[in-house]
Amino acid sequence: AQKVTQAQTEISVVEKEDVTLDCVYETRDTTYYLFWYKQPPSGELVFLIRRNSFDEQNEISGRYSWNFQKSTSSFNFTITASQVVDSAVYFCALSGFAYSGAGSYQLTFGKGTKLSVIP
Amino acid sequence: EAGVTQSPTHLIKTRGQQATLRCSPISGHTSVYWYQQALGLGLQFLLWYDEGEERNRGNFPPRFSGRQFPNYSSELNVNALELEDSALYLCASIETGLWMNTEAFFGQGTRLTVV
């Protein structure tokens, strides 16, 4: 079975600090995709990034960066110079084949990390 | 282009009643996924509809059911409501049936409160 663990339930940082959100995953698939989503207070999940299992190159997008390490099954997310607007719940997710039930591809989410950026 | 829309935004029901939640996917998207987000539990997969058929369901009792209409909109029904069904129910649509290589778009959710 596939599993996503976000060990940090809540994190508080002061504005302009850097913060890293951890994500560790488990899967028996060799081909899979990893995602990060942001959920602001409005409730709607906003897609941030998708990374496939064969691409371990780190990615940077503005103040956001992602570190994918297959050796440790981790896909961590760093926000540089955090801002109040970054306050949200962040979800890491894994897409792979679900061997239970009807047997199909399924997106499994971690429990999320609530980030609070204090002005 | 309109995003994924869900209705109602909020719903209050009494234990034992039935609730119906609706989702309209992005135009051109044929797949709809339903997730339950209960406090502290993250997003739990409920149901997947594609091309009008139920393709998979999560580990939820049969009183959680739904359907997808010819226009690809979807309805989630929860019968015999229990207090622990109180949660945010999120609908997501994707262009094809697979999560693997495509972005999912989420609605703002329906906040169901069972009293």
JSON list of C-alpha atoms in Angstrom, two decimals:
[
{"chain": "A", "resi": 1, "resn": "ALA", "atom": "CA", "xyz": [0.00, 0.00, 0.00]},
{"chain": "A", "resi": 2, "resn": "GLN", "atom": "CA", "xyz": [1.15, 3.51, -0.57]},
{"chain": "A", "resi": 3, "resn": "LYS", "atom": "CA", "xyz": [1.53, 5.98, 2.26]},
{"chain": "A", "resi": 4, "resn": "VAL", "atom": "CA", "xyz": [2.48, 9.62, 2.70]},
{"chain": "A", "resi": 5, "resn": "THR", "atom": "CA", "xyz": [3.74, 10.95, 6.01]},
{"chain": "A", "resi": 6, "resn": "GLN", "atom": "CA", "xyz": [3.94, 14.60, 6.92]},
{"chain": "A", "resi": 7, "resn": "ALA", "atom": "CA", "xyz": [5.34, 14.48, 10.41]},
{"chain": "A", "resi": 8, "resn": "GLN", "atom": "CA", "xyz": [4.96, 18.21, 11.07]},
{"chain": "A", "resi": 9, "resn": "THR", "atom": "CA", "xyz": [1.38, 18.91, 12.06]},
{"chain": "A", "resi": 10, "resn": "GLU", "atom": "CA", "xyz": [1.83, 22.64, 12.59]},
{"chain": "A", "resi": 11, "resn": "ILE", "atom": "CA", "xyz": [4.68, 25.06, 12.03]},
{"chain": "A", "resi": 12, "resn": "SER", "atom": "CA", "xyz": [4.89, 28.73, 12.97]},
{"chain": "A", "resi": 13, "resn": "VAL", "atom": "CA", "xyz": [7.53, 31.04, 11.57]},
{"chain": "A", "resi": 14, "resn": "VAL", "atom": "CA", "xyz": [8.11, 34.76, 11.60]},
{"chain": "A", "resi": 15, "resn": "GLU", "atom": "CA", "xyz": [7.76, 36.55, 8.30]},
{"chain": "A", "resi": 16, "resn": "LYS", "atom": "CA", "xyz": [10.91, 36.43, 6.12]},
{"chain": "A", "resi": 17, "resn": "GLU", "atom": "CA", "xyz": [12.17, 33.25, 7.72]},
{"chain": "A", "resi": 18, "resn": "ASP", "atom": "CA", "xyz": [12.79, 30.18, 5.58]},
{"chain": "A", "resi": 19, "resn": "VAL", "atom": "CA", "xyz": [10.73, 27.10, 6.31]},
{"chain": "A", "resi": 20, "resn": "THR", "atom": "CA", "xyz": [10.92, 23.49, 5.12]},
{"chain": "A", "resi": 21, "resn": "LEU", "atom": "CA", "xyz": [7.93, 21.17, 5.07]},
{"chain": "A", "resi": 22, "resn": "ASP", "atom": "CA", "xyz": [8.83, 17.50, 5.20]},
{"chain": "A", "resi": 23, "resn": "CYS", "atom": "CA", "xyz": [7.23, 14.70, 3.22]},
{"chain": "A", "resi": 24, "resn": "VAL", "atom": "CA", "xyz": [8.16, 11.02, 3.33]},
{"chain": "A", "resi": 25, "resn": "TYR", "atom": "CA", "xyz": [6.41, 8.45, 1.18]},
{"chain": "A", "resi": 26, "resn": "GLU", "atom": "CA", "xyz": [6.13, 4.70, 0.76]},
{"chain": "A", "resi": 27, "resn": "THR", "atom": "CA", "xyz": [5.22, 2.86, -2.41]},
{"chain": "A", "resi": 28, "resn": "ARG", "atom": "CA", "xyz": [6.06, -0.39, -4.13]},
{"chain": "A", "resi": 29, "resn": "ASP", "atom": "CA", "xyz": [5.67, 1.20, -7.55]},
{"chain": "A", "resi": 30, "resn": "THR", "atom": "CA", "xyz": [8.69, 2.08, -9.65]},
{"chain": "A", "resi": 31, "resn": "THR", "atom": "CA", "xyz": [6.70, 4.70, -11.55]},
{"chain": "A", "resi": 32, "resn": "TYR", "atom": "CA", "xyz": [4.82, 7.23, -9.50]},
{"chain": "A", "resi": 33, "resn": "TYR", "atom": "CA", "xyz": [4.18, 10.93, -9.17]},
{"chain": "A", "resi": 34, "resn": "LEU", "atom": "CA", "xyz": [4.53, 13.22, -6.20]},
{"chain": "A", "resi": 35, "resn": "PHE", "atom": "CA", "xyz": [2.56, 16.41, -5.68]},
{"chain": "A", "resi": 36, "resn": "TRP", "atom": "CA", "xyz": [2.32, 19.36, -3.36]},
{"chain": "A", "resi": 37, "resn": "TYR", "atom": "CA", "xyz": [-0.95, 21.21, -2.87]},
{"chain": "A", "resi": 38, "resn": "LYS", "atom": "CA", "xyz": [-1.72, 24.34, -0.87]},
{"chain": "A", "resi": 39, "resn": "GLN", "atom": "CA", "xyz": [-5.03, 24.76, 0.95]},
{"chain": "A", "resi": 40, "resn": "PRO", "atom": "CA", "xyz": [-5.72, 28.34, 2.02]},
{"chain": "A", "resi": 41, "resn": "PRO", "atom": "CA", "xyz": [-8.51, 29.10, 4.51]},
{"chain": "A", "resi": 42, "resn": "SER", "atom": "CA", "xyz": [-11.01, 29.23, 1.64]},
{"chain": "A", "resi": 43, "resn": "GLY", "atom": "CA", "xyz": [-10.71, 25.44, 1.40]},
{"chain": "A", "resi": 44, "resn": "GLU", "atom": "CA", "xyz": [-9.83, 24.98, -2.25]},
{"chain": "A", "resi": 45, "resn": "LEU", "atom": "CA", "xyz": [-6.67, 22.97, -2.90]},
{"chain": "A", "resi": 46, "resn": "VAL", "atom": "CA", "xyz": [-4.22, 24.72, -5.18]},
{"chain": "A", "resi": 47, "resn": "PHE", "atom": "CA", "xyz": [-1.76, 22.66, -7.21]},
{"chain": "A", "resi": 48, "resn": "LEU", "atom": "CA", "xyz": [1.88, 23.66, -6.67]},
{"chain": "A", "resi": 49, "resn": "ILE", "atom": "CA", "xyz": [4.07, 21.02, -8.28]},
{"chain": "A", "resi": 50, "resn": "ARG", "atom": "CA", "xyz": [4.16, 17.53, -9.80]},
{"chain": "A", "resi": 51, "resn": "ARG", "atom": "CA", "xyz": [7.30, 15.42, -9.96]},
{"chain": "A", "resi": 52, "resn": "ASN", "atom": "CA", "xyz": [7.68, 11.96, -11.51]},
{"chain": "A", "resi": 53, "resn": "SER", "atom": "CA", "xyz": [9.76, 9.24, -9.93]},
{"chain": "A", "resi": 54, "resn": "PHE", "atom": "CA", "xyz": [12.41, 9.32, -12.64]},
{"chain": "A", "resi": 55, "resn": "ASP", "atom": "CA", "xyz": [13.20, 12.99, -12.30]},
{"chain": "A", "resi": 56, "resn": "GLU", "atom": "CA", "xyz": [15.24, 13.70, -9.18]},
{"chain": "A", "resi": 57, "resn": "GLN", "atom": "CA", "xyz": [16.26, 17.17, -10.25]},
{"chain": "A", "resi": 58, "resn": "ASN", "atom": "CA", "xyz": [15.39, 19.75, -7.65]},
{"chain": "A", "resi": 59, "resn": "GLU", "atom": "CA", "xyz": [13.09, 22.51, -8.76]},
{"chain": "A", "resi": 60, "resn": "ILE", "atom": "CA", "xyz": [12.85, 26.16, -7.86]},
{"chain": "A", "resi": 61, "resn": "SER", "atom": "CA", "xyz": [9.92, 28.43, -8.59]},
{"chain": "A", "resi": 62, "resn": "GLY", "atom": "CA", "xyz": [10.32, 31.87, -7.16]},
{"chain": "A", "resi": 63, "resn": "ARG", "atom": "CA", "xyz": [10.42, 31.54, -3.38]},
{"chain": "A", "resi": 64, "resn": "TYR", "atom": "CA", "xyz": [9.41, 27.88, -3.56]},
{"chain": "A", "resi": 65, "resn": "SER", "atom": "CA", "xyz": [11.82, 24.99, -3.98]},
{"chain": "A", "resi": 66, "resn": "TRP", "atom": "CA", "xyz": [11.46, 21.23, -3.83]},
{"chain": "A", "resi": 67, "resn": "ASN", "atom": "CA", "xyz": [14.03, 18.60, -2.93]},
{"chain": "A", "resi": 68, "resn": "PHE", "atom": "CA", "xyz": [13.24, 15.10, -4.19]},
{"chain": "A", "resi": 69, "resn": "GLN", "atom": "CA", "xyz": [15.47, 12.34, -2.84]},
{"chain": "A", "resi": 70, "resn": "LYS", "atom": "CA", "xyz": [14.53, 8.87, -3.92]},
{"chain": "A", "resi": 71, "resn": "SER", "atom": "CA", "xyz": [17.15, 7.28, -1.67]},
{"chain": "A", "resi": 72, "resn": "THR", "atom": "CA", "xyz": [15.33, 8.52, 1.40]},
{"chain": "A", "resi": 73, "resn": "SER", "atom": "CA", "xyz": [11.83, 8.54, -0.16]},
{"chain": "A", "resi": 74, "resn": "SER", "atom": "CA", "xyz": [11.44, 12.20, 0.63]},
{"chain": "A", "resi": 75, "resn": "PHE", "atom": "CA", "xyz": [10.00, 15.14, -1.26]},
{"chain": "A", "resi": 76, "resn": "ASN", "atom": "CA", "xyz": [10.52, 18.22, 0.89]},
{"chain": "A", "resi": 77, "resn": "PHE", "atom": "CA", "xyz": [9.22, 21.69, 0.20]},
{"chain": "A", "resi": 78, "resn": "THR", "atom": "CA", "xyz": [11.03, 24.89, 1.18]},
{"chain": "A", "resi": 79, "resn": "ILE", "atom": "CA", "xyz": [9.61, 28.39, 1.23]},
{"chain": "A", "resi": 80, "resn": "THR", "atom": "CA", "xyz": [12.27, 31.08, 1.26]},
{"chain": "A", "resi": 81, "resn": "ALA", "atom": "CA", "xyz": [11.59, 34.45, 2.88]},
{"chain": "A", "resi": 82, "resn": "SER", "atom": "CA", "xyz": [8.12, 33.42, 4.00]},
{"chain": "A", "resi": 83, "resn": "GLN", "atom": "CA", "xyz": [5.20, 35.83, 3.76]},
{"chain": "A", "resi": 84, "resn": "VAL", "atom": "CA", "xyz": [1.89, 36.06, 5.59]},
{"chain": "A", "resi": 85, "resn": "VAL", "atom": "CA", "xyz": [0.12, 34.95, 2.39]},
{"chain": "A", "resi": 86, "resn": "ASP", "atom": "CA", "xyz": [1.95, 31.64, 2.65]},
{"chain": "A", "resi": 87, "resn": "SER", "atom": "CA", "xyz": [-0.15, 30.76, 5.70]},
{"chain": "A", "resi": 88, "resn": "ALA", "atom": "CA", "xyz": [-2.12, 27.67, 4.72]},
{"chain": "A", "resi": 89, "resn": "VAL", "atom": "CA", "xyz": [-2.25, 23.92, 5.06]},
{"chain": "A", "resi": 90, "resn": "TYR", "atom": "CA", "xyz": [0.15, 22.18, 2.71]},
{"chain": "A", "resi": 91, "resn": "PHE", "atom": "CA", "xyz": [-0.44, 18.65, 1.49]},
{"chain": "A", "resi": 92, "resn": "CYS", "atom": "CA", "xyz": [2.01, 16.25, -0.03]},
{"chain": "A", "resi": 93, "resn": "ALA", "atom": "CA", "xyz": [0.47, 13.54, -2.20]},
{"chain": "A", "resi": 94, "resn": "LEU", "atom": "CA", "xyz": [1.54, 10.41, -4.04]},
{"chain": "A", "resi": 95, "resn": "SER", "atom": "CA", "xyz": [-0.03, 8.94, -7.16]},
{"chain": "A", "resi": 96, "resn": "GLY", "atom": "CA", "xyz": [0.46, 5.28, -7.75]},
{"chain": "A", "resi": 97, "resn": "PHE", "atom": "CA", "xyz": [-1.33, 2.02, -8.30]},
{"chain": "A", "resi": 98, "resn": "ALA", "atom": "CA", "xyz": [-3.65, 1.05, -5.48]},
{"chain": "A", "resi": 99, "resn": "TYR", "atom": "CA", "xyz": [-3.41, -2.72, -5.16]},
{"chain": "A", "resi": 100, "resn": "SER", "atom": "CA", "xyz": [-6.50, -2.93, -2.98]},
{"chain": "A", "resi": 101, "resn": "GLY", "atom": "CA", "xyz": [-10.11, -2.48, -3.95]},
{"chain": "A", "resi": 102, "resn": "ALA", "atom": "CA", "xyz": [-10.80, -2.19, -7.66]},
{"chain": "A", "resi": 103, "resn": "GLY", "atom": "CA", "xyz": [-7.10, -1.82, -8.35]},
{"chain": "A", "resi": 104, "resn": "SER", "atom": "CA", "xyz": [-6.54, 1.48, -10.01]},
{"chain": "A", "resi": 105, "resn": "TYR", "atom": "CA", "xyz": [-4.42, 4.52, -9.80]},
{"chain": "A", "resi": 106, "resn": "GLN", "atom": "CA", "xyz": [-5.10, 6.55, -6.71]},
{"chain": "A", "resi": 107, "resn": "LEU", "atom": "CA", "xyz": [-3.89, 9.78, -5.20]},
{"chain": "A", "resi": 108, "resn": "THR", "atom": "CA", "xyz": [-2.92, 9.39, -1.55]},
{"chain": "A", "resi": 109, "resn": "PHE", "atom": "CA", "xyz": [-2.54, 12.49, 0.59]},
{"chain": "A", "resi": 110, "resn": "GLY", "atom": "CA", "xyz": [-0.55, 13.10, 3.72]},
{"chain": "A", "resi": 111, "resn": "LYS", "atom": "CA", "xyz": [-2.36, 14.61, 6.69]},
{"chain": "A", "resi": 112, "resn": "GLY", "atom": "CA", "xyz": [-1.06, 18.06, 5.89]},
{"chain": "A", "resi": 113, "resn": "THR", "atom": "CA", "xyz": [1.13, 20.63, 7.62]},
{"chain": "A", "resi": 114, "resn": "LYS", "atom": "CA", "xyz": [-0.46, 23.84, 8.83]},
{"chain": "A", "resi": 115, "resn": "LEU", "atom": "CA", "xyz": [1.92, 26.71, 8.27]},
{"chain": "A", "resi": 116, "resn": "SER", "atom": "CA", "xyz": [1.37, 29.99, 10.10]},
{"chain": "A", "resi": 117, "resn": "VAL", "atom": "CA", "xyz": [3.51, 32.94, 9.10]},
{"chain": "A", "resi": 118, "resn": "ILE", "atom": "CA", "xyz": [3.49, 35.62, 11.77]},
{"chain": "A", "resi": 119, "resn": "PRO", "atom": "CA", "xyz": [4.02, 39.23, 10.70]},
{"chain": "B", "resi": 1, "resn": "GLU", "atom": "CA", "xyz": [-13.02, 29.33, -17.76]},
{"chain": "B", "resi": 2, "resn": "ALA", "atom": "CA", "xyz": [-15.08, 28.29, -14.77]},
{"chain": "B", "resi": 3, "resn": "GLY", "atom": "CA", "xyz": [-13.35, 26.15, -12.18]},
{"chain": "B", "resi": 4, "resn": "VAL", "atom": "CA", "xyz": [-14.76, 23.22, -10.26]},
{"chain": "B", "resi": 5, "resn": "THR", "atom": "CA", "xyz": [-17.93, 24.30, -8.51]},
{"chain": "B", "resi": 6, "resn": "GLN", "atom": "CA", "xyz": [-19.50, 22.63, -5.52]},
{"chain": "B", "resi": 7, "resn": "SER", "atom": "CA", "xyz": [-22.86, 23.21, -3.89]},
{"chain": "B", "resi": 8, "resn": "PRO", "atom": "CA", "xyz": [-23.98, 23.93, -1.34]},
{"chain": "B", "resi": 9, "resn": "THR", "atom": "CA", "xyz": [-21.11, 25.66, 0.40]},
{"chain": "B", "resi": 10, "resn": "HIS", "atom": "CA", "xyz": [-22.43, 24.75, 3.81]},
{"chain": "B", "resi": 11, "resn": "LEU", "atom": "CA", "xyz": [-24.93, 22.13, 4.86]},
{"chain": "B", "resi": 12, "resn": "ILE", "atom": "CA", "xyz": [-26.33, 21.40, 8.29]},
{"chain": "B", "resi": 13, "resn": "LYS", "atom": "CA", "xyz": [-28.19, 18.15, 8.84]},
{"chain": "B", "resi": 14, "resn": "THR", "atom": "CA", "xyz": [-29.51, 16.17, 11.74]},
{"chain": "B", "resi": 15, "resn": "ARG", "atom": "CA", "xyz": [-28.19, 12.73, 12.61]},
{"chain": "B", "resi": 16, "resn": "GLY", "atom": "CA", "xyz": [-30.04, 10.07, 10.60]},
{"chain": "B", "resi": 17, "resn": "GLN", "atom": "CA", "xyz": [-30.92, 12.38, 7.71]},
{"chain": "B", "resi": 18, "resn": "GLN", "atom": "CA", "xyz": [-29.57, 12.21, 4.20]},
{"chain": "B", "resi": 19, "resn": "ALA", "atom": "CA", "xyz": [-27.25, 14.73, 2.56]},
{"chain": "B", "resi": 20, "resn": "THR", "atom": "CA", "xyz": [-26.71, 15.39, -1.14]},
{"chain": "B", "resi": 21, "resn": "LEU", "atom": "CA", "xyz": [-23.62, 17.24, -2.33]},
{"chain": "B", "resi": 22, "resn": "ARG", "atom": "CA", "xyz": [-23.05, 18.35, -5.90]},
{"chain": "B", "resi": 23, "resn": "CYS", "atom": "CA", "xyz": [-20.01, 18.94, -8.05]},
{"chain": "B", "resi": 24, "resn": "SER", "atom": "CA", "xyz": [-19.58, 20.40, -11.53]},
{"chain": "B", "resi": 25, "resn": "PRO", "atom": "CA", "xyz": [-16.18, 19.65, -13.06]},
{"chain": "B", "resi": 26, "resn": "ILE", "atom": "CA", "xyz": [-14.25, 21.88, -15.38]},
{"chain": "B", "resi": 27, "resn": "SER", "atom": "CA", "xyz": [-15.61, 21.79, -18.90]},
{"chain": "B", "resi": 28, "resn": "GLY", "atom": "CA", "xyz": [-13.96, 18.97, -20.82]},
{"chain": "B", "resi": 29, "resn": "HIS", "atom": "CA", "xyz": [-13.01, 17.00, -17.72]},
{"chain": "B", "resi": 30, "resn": "THR", "atom": "CA", "xyz": [-14.57, 13.57, -17.52]},
{"chain": "B", "resi": 31, "resn": "SER", "atom": "CA", "xyz": [-13.27, 12.36, -14.16]},
{"chain": "B", "resi": 32, "resn": "VAL", "atom": "CA", "xyz": [-14.52, 13.41, -10.76]},
{"chain": "B", "resi": 33, "resn": "TYR", "atom": "CA", "xyz": [-13.01, 12.41, -7.44]},
{"chain": "B", "resi": 34, "resn": "TRP", "atom": "CA", "xyz": [-14.57, 12.91, -4.03]},
{"chain": "B", "resi": 35, "resn": "TYR", "atom": "CA", "xyz": [-12.56, 13.30, -0.85]},
{"chain": "B", "resi": 36, "resn": "GLN", "atom": "CA", "xyz": [-13.55, 13.69, 2.78]},
{"chain": "B", "resi": 37, "resn": "GLN", "atom": "CA", "xyz": [-11.44, 16.01, 4.90]},
{"chain": "B", "resi": 38, "resn": "ALA", "atom": "CA", "xyz": [-12.27, 15.47, 8.54]},
{"chain": "B", "resi": 39, "resn": "LEU", "atom": "CA", "xyz": [-10.43, 17.40, 11.22]},
{"chain": "B", "resi": 40, "resn": "GLY", "atom": "CA", "xyz": [-6.96, 16.00, 11.78]},
{"chain": "B", "resi": 41, "resn": "LEU", "atom": "CA", "xyz": [-7.34, 13.19, 9.24]},
{"chain": "B", "resi": 42, "resn": "GLY", "atom": "CA", "xyz": [-6.16, 14.79, 6.04]},
{"chain": "B", "resi": 43, "resn": "LEU", "atom": "CA", "xyz": [-7.93, 13.94, 2.79]},
{"chain": "B", "resi": 44, "resn": "GLN", "atom": "CA", "xyz": [-9.50, 10.51, 2.62]},
{"chain": "B", "resi": 45, "resn": "PHE", "atom": "CA", "xyz": [-10.42, 9.14, -0.81]},
{"chain": "B", "resi": 46, "resn": "LEU", "atom": "CA", "xyz": [-14.14, 8.46, -1.14]},
{"chain": "B", "resi": 47, "resn": "LEU", "atom": "CA", "xyz": [-15.16, 7.82, -4.73]},
{"chain": "B", "resi": 48, "resn": "TRP", "atom": "CA", "xyz": [-13.94, 8.10, -8.31]},
{"chain": "B", "resi": 49, "resn": "TYR", "atom": "CA", "xyz": [-16.25, 8.53, -11.30]},
{"chain": "B", "resi": 50, "resn": "ASP", "atom": "CA", "xyz": [-15.14, 8.50, -14.88]},
{"chain": "B", "resi": 51, "resn": "GLU", "atom": "CA", "xyz": [-17.28, 8.57, -18.01]},
{"chain": "B", "resi": 52, "resn": "GLY", "atom": "CA", "xyz": [-20.41, 8.07, -15.95]},
{"chain": "B", "resi": 53, "resn": "GLU", "atom": "CA", "xyz": [-19.23, 5.00, -14.06]},
{"chain": "B", "resi": 54, "resn": "GLU", "atom": "CA", "xyz": [-17.91, 4.39, -10.59]},
{"chain": "B", "resi": 55, "resn": "ARG", "atom": "CA", "xyz": [-14.29, 3.29, -11.04]},
{"chain": "B", "resi": 56, "resn": "ASN", "atom": "CA", "xyz": [-13.15, 2.94, -7.46]},
{"chain": "B", "resi": 57, "resn": "ARG", "atom": "CA", "xyz": [-14.19, 3.69, -3.92]},
{"chain": "B", "resi": 58, "resn": "GLY", "atom": "CA", "xyz": [-12.30, 4.20, -0.72]},
{"chain": "B", "resi": 59, "resn": "ASN", "atom": "CA", "xyz": [-12.73, 2.51, 2.60]},
{"chain": "B", "resi": 60, "resn": "PHE", "atom": "CA", "xyz": [-16.12, 4.00, 3.45]},
{"chain": "B", "resi": 61, "resn": "PRO", "atom": "CA", "xyz": [-19.43, 2.28, 4.28]},
{"chain": "B", "resi": 62, "resn": "PRO", "atom": "CA", "xyz": [-22.10, 1.79, 1.59]},
{"chain": "B", "resi": 63, "resn": "ARG", "atom": "CA", "xyz": [-24.17, 4.66, 2.93]},
{"chain": "B", "resi": 64, "resn": "PHE", "atom": "CA", "xyz": [-21.70, 6.85, 1.04]},
{"chain": "B", "resi": 65, "resn": "SER", "atom": "CA", "xyz": [-22.72, 6.65, -2.59]},
{"chain": "B", "resi": 66, "resn": "GLY", "atom": "CA", "xyz": [-22.97, 8.81, -5.64]},
{"chain": "B", "resi": 67, "resn": "ARG", "atom": "CA", "xyz": [-23.29, 9.03, -9.35]},
{"chain": "B", "resi": 68, "resn": "GLN", "atom": "CA", "xyz": [-22.04, 10.88, -12.37]},
{"chain": "B", "resi": 69, "resn": "PHE", "atom": "CA", "xyz": [-24.40, 12.38, -14.90]},
{"chain": "B", "resi": 70, "resn": "PRO", "atom": "CA", "xyz": [-24.04, 12.50, -18.71]},
{"chain": "B", "resi": 71, "resn": "ASN", "atom": "CA", "xyz": [-22.70, 16.05, -18.45]},
{"chain": "B", "resi": 72, "resn": "TYR", "atom": "CA", "xyz": [-20.00, 14.69, -16.07]},
{"chain": "B", "resi": 73, "resn": "SER", "atom": "CA", "xyz": [-21.32, 16.53, -13.04]},
{"chain": "B", "resi": 74, "resn": "SER", "atom": "CA", "xyz": [-21.50, 14.40, -9.96]},
{"chain": "B", "resi": 75, "resn": "GLU", "atom": "CA", "xyz": [-23.53, 13.93, -6.83]},
{"chain": "B", "resi": 76, "resn": "LEU", "atom": "CA", "xyz": [-22.42, 12.49, -3.50]},
{"chain": "B", "resi": 77, "resn": "ASN", "atom": "CA", "xyz": [-25.10, 11.08, -1.23]},
{"chain": "B", "resi": 78, "resn": "VAL", "atom": "CA", "xyz": [-24.60, 10.29, 2.41]},
{"chain": "B", "resi": 79, "resn": "ASN", "atom": "CA", "xyz": [-27.43, 8.34, 4.04]},
{"chain": "B", "resi": 80, "resn": "ALA", "atom": "CA", "xyz": [-28.17, 7.81, 7.73]},
{"chain": "B", "resi": 81, "resn": "LEU", "atom": "CA", "xyz": [-25.86, 10.64, 8.70]},
{"chain": "B", "resi": 82, "resn": "GLU", "atom": "CA", "xyz": [-23.68, 10.20, 11.76]},
{"chain": "B", "resi": 83, "resn": "LEU", "atom": "CA", "xyz": [-21.95, 12.87, 13.80]},
{"chain": "B", "resi": 84, "resn": "GLU", "atom": "CA", "xyz": [-18.54, 11.76, 12.52]},
{"chain": "B", "resi": 85, "resn": "ASP", "atom": "CA", "xyz": [-19.61, 12.50, 8.95]},
{"chain": "B", "resi": 86, "resn": "SER", "atom": "CA", "xyz": [-19.10, 16.17, 9.75]},
{"chain": "B", "resi": 87, "resn": "ALA", "atom": "CA", "xyz": [-16.28, 17.24, 7.46]},
{"chain": "B", "resi": 88, "resn": "LEU", "atom": "CA", "xyz": [-15.28, 19.23, 4.42]},
{"chain": "B", "resi": 89, "resn": "TYR", "atom": "CA", "xyz": [-16.11, 17.28, 1.26]},
{"chain": "B", "resi": 90, "resn": "LEU", "atom": "CA", "xyz": [-13.90, 18.14, -1.67]},
{"chain": "B", "resi": 91, "resn": "CYS", "atom": "CA", "xyz": [-14.48, 17.37, -5.30]},
{"chain": "B", "resi": 92, "resn": "ALA", "atom": "CA", "xyz": [-11.68, 17.29, -7.85]},
{"chain": "B", "resi": 93, "resn": "SER", "atom": "CA", "xyz": [-11.79, 17.00, -11.60]},
{"chain": "B", "resi": 94, "resn": "ILE", "atom": "CA", "xyz": [-9.13, 15.93, -14.04]},
{"chain": "B", "resi": 95, "resn": "GLU", "atom": "CA", "xyz": [-9.13, 15.77, -17.79]},
{"chain": "B", "resi": 96, "resn": "THR", "atom": "CA", "xyz": [-8.57, 12.03, -17.99]},
{"chain": "B", "resi": 97, "resn": "GLY", "atom": "CA", "xyz": [-9.07, 9.14, -15.62]},
{"chain": "B", "resi": 98, "resn": "LEU", "atom": "CA", "xyz": [-5.58, 9.02, -14.23]},
{"chain": "B", "resi": 99, "resn": "TRP", "atom": "CA", "xyz": [-3.91, 11.12, -11.58]},
{"chain": "B", "resi": 100, "resn": "MET", "atom": "CA", "xyz": [-0.47, 10.14, -12.71]},
{"chain": "B", "resi": 101, "resn": "ASN", "atom": "CA", "xyz": [0.50, 12.75, -15.18]},
{"chain": "B", "resi": 102, "resn": "THR", "atom": "CA", "xyz": [-2.07, 15.46, -14.98]},
{"chain": "B", "resi": 103, "resn": "GLU", "atom": "CA", "xyz": [-3.04, 18.25, -12.64]},
{"chain": "B", "resi": 104, "resn": "ALA", "atom": "CA", "xyz": [-6.18, 17.94, -10.56]},
{"chain": "B", "resi": 105, "resn": "PHE", "atom": "CA", "xyz": [-8.43, 20.91, -9.96]},
{"chain": "B", "resi": 106, "resn": "PHE", "atom": "CA", "xyz": [-10.33, 21.11, -6.70]},
{"chain": "B", "resi": 107, "resn": "GLY", "atom": "CA", "xyz": [-13.53, 22.87, -5.75]},
{"chain": "B", "resi": 108, "resn": "GLN", "atom": "CA", "xyz": [-13.89, 24.88, -2.57]},
{"chain": "B", "resi": 109, "resn": "GLY", "atom": "CA", "xyz": [-15.74, 22.10, -0.87]},
{"chain": "B", "resi": 110, "resn": "THR", "atom": "CA", "xyz": [-18.99, 21.59, 0.97]},
{"chain": "B", "resi": 111, "resn": "ARG", "atom": "CA", "xyz": [-18.81, 21.92, 4.74]},
{"chain": "B", "resi": 112, "resn": "LEU", "atom": "CA", "xyz": [-21.20, 19.32, 6.13]},
{"chain": "B", "resi": 113, "resn": "THR", "atom": "CA", "xyz": [-22.16, 19.61, 9.77]},
{"chain": "B", "resi": 114, "resn": "VAL", "atom": "CA", "xyz": [-24.18, 16.86, 11.40]},
{"chain": "B", "resi": 115, "resn": "VAL", "atom": "CA", "xyz": [-25.88, 17.79, 14.66]}
]
